XYZ file of N, CA, C and O in Angstrom:
800
model
N -32.088 77.288 39.669
C -31.962 78.277 40.789
C -31.559 77.609 42.120
O -31.102 78.200 42.996
N -31.824 76.302 42.263
C -31.471 75.541 43.387
C -29.987 75.696 43.912
O -29.687 75.602 45.127
N -29.059 75.772 42.896
C -27.697 75.739 43.149
C -27.188 77.077 43.556
O -25.939 77.187 43.791
N -27.991 78.145 43.515
C -27.477 79.497 43.849
C -28.125 79.878 45.125
O -29.236 79.452 45.511
N -27.474 80.902 45.843
C -27.892 81.294 47.066
C -28.336 82.911 47.212
O -28.834 83.292 48.108
N -28.029 83.416 45.975
C -28.362 84.918 45.978
C -27.588 85.628 46.921
O -28.053 86.614 47.503
N -26.313 85.186 47.119
C -25.299 85.915 48.029
C -25.631 85.616 49.480
O -25.085 86.281 50.299
N -26.557 84.822 49.807
C -26.775 84.516 51.196
C -25.735 83.793 51.923
O -25.450 84.035 53.075
N -24.987 83.151 51.211
C -23.782 82.227 51.724
C -22.903 83.242 52.434
O -22.452 83.024 53.565
N -22.392 84.252 51.697
C -21.393 85.280 52.306
C -22.076 86.067 53.410
O -21.419 86.485 54.294
N -23.509 86.269 53.279
C -24.063 87.138 54.275
C -24.275 86.449 55.678
O -24.072 86.988 56.737
N -24.264 85.099 55.477
C -24.293 84.264 56.844
C -22.839 84.143 57.323
O -22.617 84.341 58.537
N -21.989 83.940 56.409
C -20.519 83.720 56.830
C -20.042 85.121 57.562
O -19.307 85.079 58.551
N -20.488 86.296 57.102
C -20.068 87.580 57.611
C -20.992 88.007 58.703
O -20.946 89.155 59.260
N -21.978 87.208 59.148
C -22.901 87.468 60.230
C -23.847 88.573 60.030
O -24.298 89.109 60.895
N -24.146 88.950 58.791
C -25.161 89.888 58.394
C -26.570 89.192 58.511
O -27.508 89.836 58.996
N -26.653 87.958 58.191
C -27.792 87.159 58.444
C -27.522 86.145 59.498
O -26.620 85.278 59.305
N -28.284 86.226 60.619
C -28.052 85.270 61.681
C -29.363 84.650 62.249
O -29.255 83.664 63.038
N -30.486 85.173 61.868
C -31.716 84.588 62.422
C -32.865 84.787 61.427
O -32.642 85.286 60.271
N -34.069 84.422 61.875
C -35.235 84.594 60.897
C -35.400 86.127 60.607
O -35.712 86.382 59.384
N -35.371 86.927 61.544
C -35.519 88.364 61.266
C -34.566 88.836 60.310
O -35.026 89.579 59.317
N -33.356 88.710 60.503
C -32.349 89.194 59.519
C -32.493 88.500 58.217
O -32.152 89.172 57.176
N -32.841 87.289 58.074
C -33.086 86.566 56.848
C -34.249 87.236 56.079
O -34.179 87.452 54.902
N -35.214 87.613 56.830
C -36.393 88.316 56.208
C -35.962 89.609 55.713
O -36.463 89.964 54.533
N -35.198 90.414 56.454
C -34.637 91.739 55.886
C -33.857 91.523 54.672
O -33.986 92.292 53.655
N -32.958 90.546 54.725
C -32.053 90.307 53.500
C -32.825 89.925 52.249
O -32.610 90.464 51.296
N -33.906 89.081 52.567
C -34.684 88.579 51.362
C -35.590 89.733 50.804
O -35.656 89.897 49.674
N -35.992 90.554 51.780
C -36.833 91.564 51.321
C -36.047 92.687 50.467
O -36.536 93.099 49.457
N -34.759 92.906 50.927
C -34.007 93.825 50.067
C -33.748 93.211 48.652
O -33.756 93.882 47.753
N -33.457 91.839 48.673
C -33.164 91.209 47.338
C -34.297 91.248 46.437
O -34.258 91.517 45.296
N -35.547 91.073 47.028
C -36.711 91.071 46.120
C -37.025 92.590 45.729
O -37.558 92.715 44.656
N -36.822 93.535 46.527
C -37.048 94.837 46.058
C -36.058 95.305 44.985
O -36.432 95.950 44.082
N -34.816 94.829 45.214
C -33.841 95.143 44.062
C -34.240 94.418 42.915
O -34.111 95.074 41.774
N -34.724 93.185 42.906
C -35.185 92.458 41.682
C -36.272 93.174 41.031
O -36.262 93.292 39.854
N -37.232 93.665 41.791
C -38.305 94.309 41.125
C -37.970 95.603 40.418
O -38.394 95.899 39.336
N -37.003 96.353 40.989
C -36.563 97.507 40.393
C -35.587 97.434 39.198
O -35.270 98.376 38.529
N -34.951 96.196 39.121
C -34.096 95.880 38.041
C -34.689 94.809 37.064
O -35.345 95.200 36.035
N -34.620 93.571 37.428
C -35.223 92.503 36.597
C -36.737 92.630 36.373
O -37.113 92.371 35.198
N -37.392 93.171 37.402
C -38.753 93.355 37.175
C -39.173 94.278 36.062
O -40.073 94.003 35.155
N -38.472 95.347 36.034
C -38.636 96.406 34.894
C -38.250 95.632 33.589
O -38.965 95.799 32.582
N -37.097 94.941 33.598
C -36.752 94.290 32.305
C -37.763 93.291 31.740
O -38.004 93.189 30.575
N -38.443 92.608 32.663
C -39.475 91.576 32.366
C -40.569 92.323 31.601
O -41.008 91.830 30.570
N -41.094 93.379 32.162
C -42.242 94.130 31.501
C -41.720 94.655 30.269
O -42.468 94.476 29.193
N -40.545 95.255 30.164
C -40.132 95.875 28.893
C -39.875 94.745 27.687
O -40.295 94.902 26.601
N -39.290 93.625 28.328
C -39.118 92.492 27.273
C -40.401 91.855 26.871
O -40.563 91.388 25.728
N -41.260 91.733 27.737
C -42.632 91.088 27.346
C -43.262 92.103 26.257
O -43.785 91.471 25.265
N -43.218 93.388 26.383
C -43.800 94.233 25.320
C -43.091 94.109 24.080
O -43.715 94.048 22.971
N -41.700 94.069 24.146
C -40.955 93.796 22.885
C -41.266 92.389 22.243
O -41.367 92.409 21.061
N -41.309 91.438 23.081
C -41.657 90.059 22.569
C -42.991 90.094 21.840
O -43.205 89.479 20.691
N -44.021 90.836 22.413
C -45.289 90.817 21.836
C -45.190 91.620 20.380
O -45.978 91.293 19.497
N -44.415 92.513 20.416
C -44.352 93.491 19.204
C -43.285 92.763 18.242
O -43.220 93.256 16.950
N -42.692 91.678 18.518
C -41.662 91.045 17.625
C -40.445 91.868 17.417
O -39.804 91.720 16.527
N -40.074 92.720 18.359
C -39.039 93.683 18.332
C -37.735 92.845 18.736
O -37.312 93.064 19.920
N -37.099 92.206 17.911
C -35.853 91.394 18.424
C -34.722 92.345 18.761
O -34.012 92.135 19.817
N -34.570 93.393 18.139
C -33.509 94.514 18.387
C -33.759 95.024 19.862
O -32.676 95.135 20.554
N -34.872 95.262 20.183
C -35.203 95.819 21.535
C -34.931 94.636 22.547
O -34.314 95.019 23.652
N -35.268 93.451 22.167
C -34.955 92.214 23.164
C -33.565 92.127 23.437
O -33.021 91.968 24.556
N -32.708 92.323 22.413
C -31.291 92.232 22.462
C -30.711 93.292 23.340
O -29.885 93.145 24.136
N -31.279 94.515 23.140
C -30.917 95.754 23.898
C -31.139 95.482 25.434
O -30.413 95.743 26.299
N -32.383 95.024 25.765
C -32.820 94.727 27.125
C -31.968 93.723 27.744
O -31.453 93.842 28.938
N -31.619 92.574 27.012
C -30.810 91.575 27.569
C -29.369 92.013 27.851
O -28.940 91.825 28.942
N -28.937 92.951 27.036
C -27.537 93.576 27.352
C -27.582 94.409 28.522
O -26.622 94.442 29.292
N -28.672 95.098 28.710
C -28.775 95.916 29.826
C -28.978 95.293 31.125
O -28.325 95.655 32.193
N -29.629 94.145 31.226
C -29.737 93.335 32.332
C -28.420 92.808 32.812
O -27.998 92.824 33.814
N -27.726 92.193 31.664
C -26.401 91.700 31.909
C -25.413 92.767 32.677
O -24.685 92.356 33.503
N -25.507 93.901 32.092
C -24.539 94.966 32.432
C -24.796 95.409 34.000
O -23.942 95.891 34.515
N -26.127 95.162 34.343
C -26.469 95.658 35.676
C -26.254 94.600 36.750
O -26.356 94.827 37.982
N -25.733 93.531 36.373
C -25.271 92.435 37.313
C -23.876 92.693 37.701
O -22.967 92.309 36.966
N -23.625 93.254 38.865
C -22.387 93.719 39.310
C -21.410 92.652 39.702
O -20.185 92.633 39.448
N -21.953 91.605 40.282
C -21.045 90.407 40.734
C -20.956 89.386 39.671
O -22.065 89.090 39.031
N -19.858 88.627 39.732
C -19.795 87.488 38.860
C -20.790 86.425 39.057
O -21.381 85.867 38.138
N -21.167 86.237 40.311
C -22.118 85.176 40.687
C -23.532 85.582 40.068
O -24.202 84.746 39.722
N -23.875 86.885 40.267
C -25.257 87.321 39.817
C -25.237 87.197 38.356
O -26.338 86.819 37.726
N -24.208 87.564 37.603
C -24.202 87.386 36.162
C -24.396 85.961 35.740
O -25.136 85.551 34.848
N -23.601 85.128 36.516
C -23.456 83.636 36.186
C -25.033 83.015 36.502
O -25.646 82.279 35.605
N -25.599 83.525 37.552
C -27.020 82.929 37.904
C -27.946 83.363 36.793
O -28.647 82.501 36.463
N -27.861 84.615 36.432
C -28.917 85.092 35.495
C -28.696 84.397 34.086
O -29.639 83.990 33.543
N -27.457 84.292 33.598
C -27.235 83.610 32.324
C -27.400 82.270 32.342
O -28.068 81.603 31.349
N -26.993 81.505 33.444
C -27.139 80.119 33.383
C -28.625 79.700 33.533
O -29.131 78.813 32.759
N -29.364 80.395 34.337
C -30.767 80.093 34.479
C -31.519 80.480 33.224
O -32.382 79.756 32.690
N -31.115 81.522 32.678
C -31.745 82.097 31.262
C -31.454 81.148 30.222
O -32.519 80.790 29.472
N -30.305 80.536 30.092
C -29.956 79.647 28.967
C -30.666 78.359 29.175
O -31.305 77.788 28.217
N -30.732 77.881 30.351
C -31.433 76.652 30.600
C -32.975 76.771 30.516
O -33.549 75.893 29.760
N -33.493 77.872 30.935
C -34.923 78.174 30.654
C -35.242 78.277 29.279
O -36.342 77.795 28.743
N -34.367 78.895 28.480
C -34.647 79.131 27.020
C -34.524 77.747 26.281
O -35.399 77.443 25.586
N -33.575 76.919 26.726
C -33.477 75.627 26.017
C -34.767 74.736 26.384
O -35.360 74.198 25.457
N -35.165 74.775 27.681
C -36.324 73.969 28.030
C -37.501 74.596 27.308
O -38.319 73.793 26.795
N -37.855 75.796 27.337
C -38.926 76.390 26.718
C -39.041 76.178 25.355
O -40.119 75.842 24.745
N -37.837 76.242 24.570
C -37.858 75.920 23.130
C -38.201 74.396 22.885
O -38.954 74.141 21.946
N -37.776 73.625 23.721
C -37.944 72.157 23.437
C -39.408 71.711 23.971
O -40.046 71.046 23.170
N -39.908 72.225 24.983
C -41.229 71.801 25.557
C -42.338 72.486 24.778
O -43.313 71.806 24.345
N -42.189 73.841 24.595
C -43.335 74.515 23.834
C -43.191 74.442 22.370
O -44.194 74.553 21.575
N -41.922 74.415 21.839
C -41.752 74.568 20.380
C -42.107 75.752 19.769
O -42.304 75.876 18.556
N -42.410 76.980 20.457
C -42.706 78.141 19.929
C -41.548 78.718 19.002
O -40.410 78.511 19.495
N -41.972 79.394 17.921
C -40.924 79.864 17.061
C -40.115 80.933 17.772
O -38.779 81.086 17.593
N -40.671 81.664 18.544
C -40.041 82.738 19.350
C -38.947 82.336 20.262
O -37.744 82.727 20.252
N -39.385 81.253 21.027
C -38.351 80.586 21.976
C -37.214 79.927 21.162
O -36.070 79.987 21.581
N -37.558 79.336 20.125
C -36.530 78.713 19.233
C -35.438 79.674 18.744
O -34.265 79.385 18.580
N -36.112 80.741 18.101
C -35.182 81.890 17.672
C -34.345 82.429 18.812
O -33.117 82.750 18.625
N -34.891 82.621 19.938
C -34.086 83.134 20.986
C -33.054 82.191 21.527
O -31.891 82.637 21.782
N -33.442 80.917 21.588
C -32.445 79.914 21.841
C -31.305 79.958 20.919
O -30.116 79.880 21.352
N -31.390 80.070 19.604
C -30.387 80.129 18.609
C -29.551 81.249 18.761
O -28.305 81.159 18.648
N -30.134 82.462 19.099
C -29.432 83.684 19.320
C -28.527 83.503 20.684
O -27.351 84.062 20.707
N -28.987 82.936 21.746
C -28.229 82.705 22.975
C -27.127 81.717 22.714
O -25.907 81.933 23.036
N -27.471 80.549 21.913
C -26.358 79.552 21.676
C -25.243 80.118 20.698
O -24.085 79.782 20.853
N -25.574 81.092 19.994
C -24.591 81.604 18.964
C -23.725 82.795 19.664
O -22.679 83.101 19.168
N -24.075 83.029 20.908
C -23.399 84.118 21.690
C -23.716 85.557 21.222
O -23.140 86.505 21.597
N -24.902 85.559 20.455
C -25.344 86.978 20.097
C -25.748 87.765 21.173
O -25.612 88.944 21.340
N -26.312 87.116 22.210
C -26.785 87.835 23.404
C -26.415 86.937 24.613
O -26.406 85.748 24.504
N -26.435 87.519 25.832
C -26.054 86.809 27.068
C -27.147 85.768 27.423
O -26.904 84.702 27.936
N -28.440 86.134 27.222
C -29.505 85.128 27.460
C -29.938 85.216 28.942
O -30.073 84.253 29.612
N -30.117 86.391 29.481
C -30.430 86.623 30.882
C -31.814 85.992 31.186
O -32.818 85.994 30.383
N -31.897 85.532 32.408
C -33.183 84.771 32.776
C -34.448 85.713 32.745
O -35.569 85.245 32.106
N -34.447 86.925 33.190
C -35.702 87.860 33.099
C -36.232 87.908 31.695
O -37.420 88.049 31.476
N -35.357 88.076 30.750
C -35.605 88.322 29.417
C -36.107 86.957 28.820
O -37.325 86.994 28.117
N -35.527 85.805 29.065
C -36.055 84.472 28.615
C -37.487 84.256 29.138
O -38.423 83.908 28.491
N -37.747 84.569 30.484
C -38.964 84.376 31.051
C -39.965 85.296 30.476
O -41.063 84.744 30.005
N -39.664 86.480 30.096
C -40.625 87.396 29.427
C -41.034 86.975 28.061
O -42.232 86.867 27.676
N -40.057 86.438 27.321
C -40.230 86.109 25.931
C -41.178 84.826 25.940
O -42.103 84.727 25.158
N -40.892 83.900 26.823
C -41.597 82.630 26.971
C -43.118 82.993 27.303
O -44.024 82.357 26.752
N -43.261 83.791 28.362
C -44.546 84.077 28.706
C -45.438 84.800 27.706
O -46.640 84.493 27.467
N -44.771 85.656 26.936
C -45.415 86.401 25.774
C -45.840 85.403 24.698
O -46.877 85.357 24.128
N -44.920 84.383 24.424
C -45.242 83.494 23.382
C -46.406 82.505 23.737
O -47.037 82.122 22.853
N -46.535 82.319 25.045
C -47.687 81.396 25.425
C -48.983 82.247 25.706
O -49.908 81.597 26.151
N -48.927 83.515 25.395
C -50.003 84.411 25.638
C -50.411 84.669 27.171
O -51.497 85.083 27.514
N -49.304 84.460 27.968
C -49.448 84.935 29.361
C -48.967 86.372 29.628
O -48.208 86.753 28.800
N -49.472 86.909 30.610
C -49.317 88.376 30.944
C -47.898 88.744 31.418
O -47.291 87.847 31.950
N -47.602 89.961 31.255
C -46.279 90.414 31.897
C -46.407 90.305 33.419
O -45.364 89.980 34.061
N -47.547 90.577 33.948
C -47.768 90.445 35.489
C -47.605 89.040 35.881
O -46.859 88.756 36.888
N -47.886 87.994 35.022
C -47.654 86.629 35.403
C -46.154 86.374 35.470
O -45.753 85.757 36.291
N -45.595 86.819 34.515
C -44.103 86.646 34.390
C -43.400 87.375 35.655
O -42.512 86.763 36.287
N -43.822 88.526 35.959
C -43.284 89.248 37.026
C -43.448 88.519 38.314
O -42.600 88.397 39.196
N -44.640 87.999 38.595
C -45.042 87.211 39.774
C -44.181 85.932 39.880
O -43.695 85.619 41.006
N -44.018 85.347 38.853
C -43.177 83.970 38.747
C -41.605 84.454 39.242
O -41.100 83.702 39.992
N -41.159 85.497 38.658
C -39.824 85.966 38.879
C -39.787 86.409 40.380
O -38.752 86.056 41.121
N -40.688 87.084 40.855
C -40.841 87.636 42.258
C -40.714 86.500 43.200
O -39.957 86.444 44.104
N -41.506 85.445 42.983
C -41.516 84.284 43.788
C -40.260 83.573 43.749
O -39.763 83.008 44.735
N -39.723 83.420 42.523
C -38.402 82.756 42.349
C -37.271 83.333 43.032
O -36.435 82.580 43.717
N -37.121 84.633 43.210
C -36.187 85.288 43.918
C -36.228 85.027 45.401
O -35.181 84.558 46.115
N -37.448 85.038 45.933
C -37.763 84.797 47.440
C -37.436 83.249 47.626
O -36.735 82.856 48.559
N -38.006 82.429 46.866
C -37.850 80.903 47.090
C -36.419 80.356 46.889
O -35.882 79.551 47.645
N -35.575 81.055 45.976
C -34.139 80.662 45.797
C -33.418 81.000 47.180
O -32.609 80.187 47.625
N -33.631 82.199 47.632
C -32.979 82.526 48.891
C -33.369 81.674 50.108
O -32.645 81.195 50.909
N -34.625 81.498 50.205
C -35.168 80.734 51.451
C -34.757 79.310 51.310
O -34.561 78.599 52.293
N -34.773 78.783 50.003
C -34.335 77.344 49.896
C -32.813 77.203 50.208
O -32.436 76.312 50.941
N -31.941 78.193 49.976
C -30.660 78.237 50.343
C -30.520 78.320 51.895
O -29.634 77.662 52.530
N -31.455 79.046 52.422
C -31.451 79.305 53.948
C -31.534 78.025 54.648
O -30.986 77.710 55.643
N -32.448 77.293 54.077
C -32.613 75.796 54.647
C -31.420 74.944 54.665
O -31.230 74.091 55.552
N -30.543 75.123 53.647
C -29.358 74.331 53.535
C -28.227 74.984 54.253
O -27.173 74.258 54.687
N -28.247 76.341 54.596
C -27.041 77.131 55.112
C -27.214 77.422 56.585
O -26.054 77.822 57.211
N -28.424 77.527 57.160
C -28.473 78.047 58.503
C -29.543 77.139 59.321
O -30.256 76.414 58.626
N -29.587 77.429 60.487
C -30.562 76.584 61.386
C -31.836 77.467 61.374
O -32.082 78.373 62.056
N -32.731 76.876 60.553
C -34.062 77.528 60.258
C -34.948 76.450 59.950
O -34.577 75.430 59.281
N -36.201 76.598 60.272
C -37.227 75.409 59.864
C -37.990 75.840 58.723
O -37.912 76.989 58.242
N -38.514 74.747 58.061
C -39.373 75.106 56.854
C -40.637 75.900 57.200
O -41.097 76.615 56.413
N -41.052 75.793 58.464
C -42.127 76.663 58.933
C -41.719 78.135 58.903
O -42.478 78.944 58.424
N -40.504 78.456 59.339
C -40.164 79.723 59.353
C -39.948 80.246 57.861
O -40.315 81.349 57.607
N -39.302 79.396 56.985
C -39.256 79.934 55.578
C -40.497 80.090 54.834
O -40.748 80.992 54.135
N -41.533 79.167 55.214
C -42.765 79.291 54.592
C -43.511 80.650 55.098
O -44.364 81.310 54.382
N -43.353 80.976 56.351
C -43.961 82.169 56.903
C -43.403 83.436 56.276
O -44.091 84.270 55.782
N -41.963 83.329 56.000
C -41.337 84.420 55.391
C -41.820 84.525 53.841
O -42.133 85.645 53.481
N -42.016 83.386 53.215
C -42.462 83.409 51.897
C -43.937 83.875 51.754
O -44.179 84.742 50.913
N -44.723 83.629 52.654
C -46.118 84.130 52.782
C -46.088 85.621 52.844
O -46.733 86.350 52.256
N -45.321 86.171 53.987
C -45.165 87.545 54.075
C -44.680 88.382 52.974
O -45.223 89.380 52.547
N -43.613 87.761 52.278
C -42.877 88.590 51.147
C -43.634 88.478 49.921
O -43.378 89.309 49.041
N -44.648 87.560 49.688
C -45.418 87.469 48.544
C -46.806 88.067 48.679
O -47.565 88.160 47.795
N -47.074 88.668 49.928
C -48.372 89.177 50.177
C -48.787 90.320 49.200
O -50.021 90.406 48.745
N -47.886 91.103 48.834
C -48.117 92.173 47.916
C -47.252 92.242 46.802
O -46.088 92.652 46.840
N -47.691 91.775 45.676
C -46.853 91.665 44.561
C -47.442 92.790 43.507
O -46.674 93.216 42.500
N -48.632 93.272 43.737
C -49.199 94.284 42.837
C -48.475 95.635 42.863
O -48.341 96.297 41.782
N -48.157 96.026 43.989
C -47.485 97.343 44.132
C -46.094 97.374 43.435
O -45.900 98.278 42.649
N -45.247 96.333 43.663
C -43.964 96.418 42.827
C -44.275 96.203 41.388
O -43.545 96.714 40.529
N -45.280 95.358 41.128
C -45.621 95.245 39.700
C -46.010 96.551 39.029
O -45.397 96.867 37.897
N -46.913 97.277 39.654
C -47.348 98.519 39.120
C -46.191 99.573 38.949
O -46.141 100.268 37.879
N -45.281 99.510 39.876
C -44.074 100.408 39.741
C -43.185 99.973 38.484
O -42.831 100.782 37.703
N -43.049 98.793 38.359
C -42.239 98.193 37.206
C -42.972 98.452 35.928
O -42.343 98.844 34.857
N -44.282 98.368 35.949
C -45.150 98.433 34.617
C -45.033 99.868 34.148
O -45.177 100.239 33.051
N -44.978 100.948 35.120
C -44.940 102.375 34.827
C -43.538 102.820 34.496
O -43.367 104.010 34.001
N -42.502 101.903 34.653
C -41.197 102.420 34.455
C -40.683 102.112 33.030
O -41.365 101.396 32.251
N -39.537 102.906 32.703
C -38.901 102.542 31.433
C -37.676 101.748 31.684
O -37.201 101.509 32.750
N -37.034 101.326 30.690
C -35.735 100.517 30.753
C -34.714 101.498 31.540
O -33.843 100.920 32.257
N -34.649 102.576 31.232
C -33.693 103.626 31.802
C -33.817 103.731 33.300
O -32.975 104.119 34.072
N -35.123 103.326 33.852
C -35.324 103.364 35.296
C -34.693 102.171 36.031
O -34.728 102.107 37.337
N -34.350 101.144 35.320
C -33.717 99.987 35.912
C -32.574 100.409 36.711
O -31.633 100.960 36.209
N -32.664 100.169 37.987
C -31.543 100.665 38.938
C -31.710 99.879 40.342
O -32.743 99.465 40.587
N -30.635 99.921 40.995
C -30.772 99.426 42.452
C -29.758 99.974 43.270
O -28.480 100.417 42.695
N -29.826 100.154 44.568
C -28.903 100.666 45.464
C -28.899 99.801 46.627
O -29.706 99.992 47.604
N -27.991 99.001 46.795
C -27.906 98.082 47.941
C -26.370 97.767 48.118
O -25.889 96.724 47.763
N -25.651 98.815 48.578
C -24.082 98.582 48.503
C -23.510 97.414 49.391
O -22.675 96.838 49.053
N -24.270 97.160 50.569
C -23.859 96.047 51.393
C -24.008 94.665 50.687
O -23.188 93.876 50.600
N -25.082 94.701 49.855
C -25.337 93.406 49.052
C -24.285 93.169 48.015
O -23.780 92.081 47.743
N -23.795 94.362 47.362
C -22.715 94.256 46.350
C -21.407 93.871 47.034
O -20.731 93.174 46.477
N -21.179 94.380 48.177
C -20.016 94.035 48.889
C -19.840 92.561 49.300
O -18.959 91.854 49.169
N -21.079 92.106 49.799
C -21.147 90.681 50.159
C -20.949 89.753 48.998
O -20.404 88.645 48.933
N -21.489 90.210 47.731
C -21.369 89.480 46.602
C -19.936 89.456 46.262
O -19.397 88.361 45.716
N -19.181 90.537 46.393
C -17.819 90.497 45.980
C -17.110 89.657 46.948
O -16.065 88.949 46.495
N -17.296 89.660 48.290
C -16.752 88.705 49.225
C -17.027 87.317 48.825
O -16.011 86.448 48.794
N -18.192 86.926 48.375
C -18.541 85.532 48.019
C -17.645 85.121 46.824
O -17.194 84.017 46.712
N -17.439 86.016 45.815
C -16.900 85.734 44.559
C -15.337 85.535 45.005
O -14.698 84.558 44.421
N -14.776 86.279 45.923
C -13.360 86.234 46.302
C -13.145 84.979 47.010
O -12.076 84.296 46.907
């Protein structure tokens, strides 16, 4: 995740993000989008992994991939997902992760990060909420880490934003847990435009 900016780079270039306040707004939008998209996928994939429903996991993975509108977001999700899958299969040695790794390597499925995360957490007996929290934190920390490299901001500012943005994870988790896969959606047209600018 360190090598990605979550489209912050083009947001700074186009002066959408210029200071701590606008960085906070940008990051809040990103994490809200993630909760309504990837967050729902995590909960659904965790349930499918616990049930051993491979067909459903493949369906969820395809849906997540299809909802990544920009090339960078698709690349970020699949690159992180594949690396996480390889690492999880090697470190834990769980049969579920090894099976998922083989499917990703063969090209059967894109191998998006939220699905890999959910499968891994389910295989280790960790909850869907735990997986959601890790993803939630990861979205925020990826953007704020990029901000430290891309703009004049201090680590004190980014840590303050991290604290604020992670203060309530239970509300978005409850929303994601009550949703179905068909509820996965997001509406942030400026973010999509900035992503397209960055790809171009």
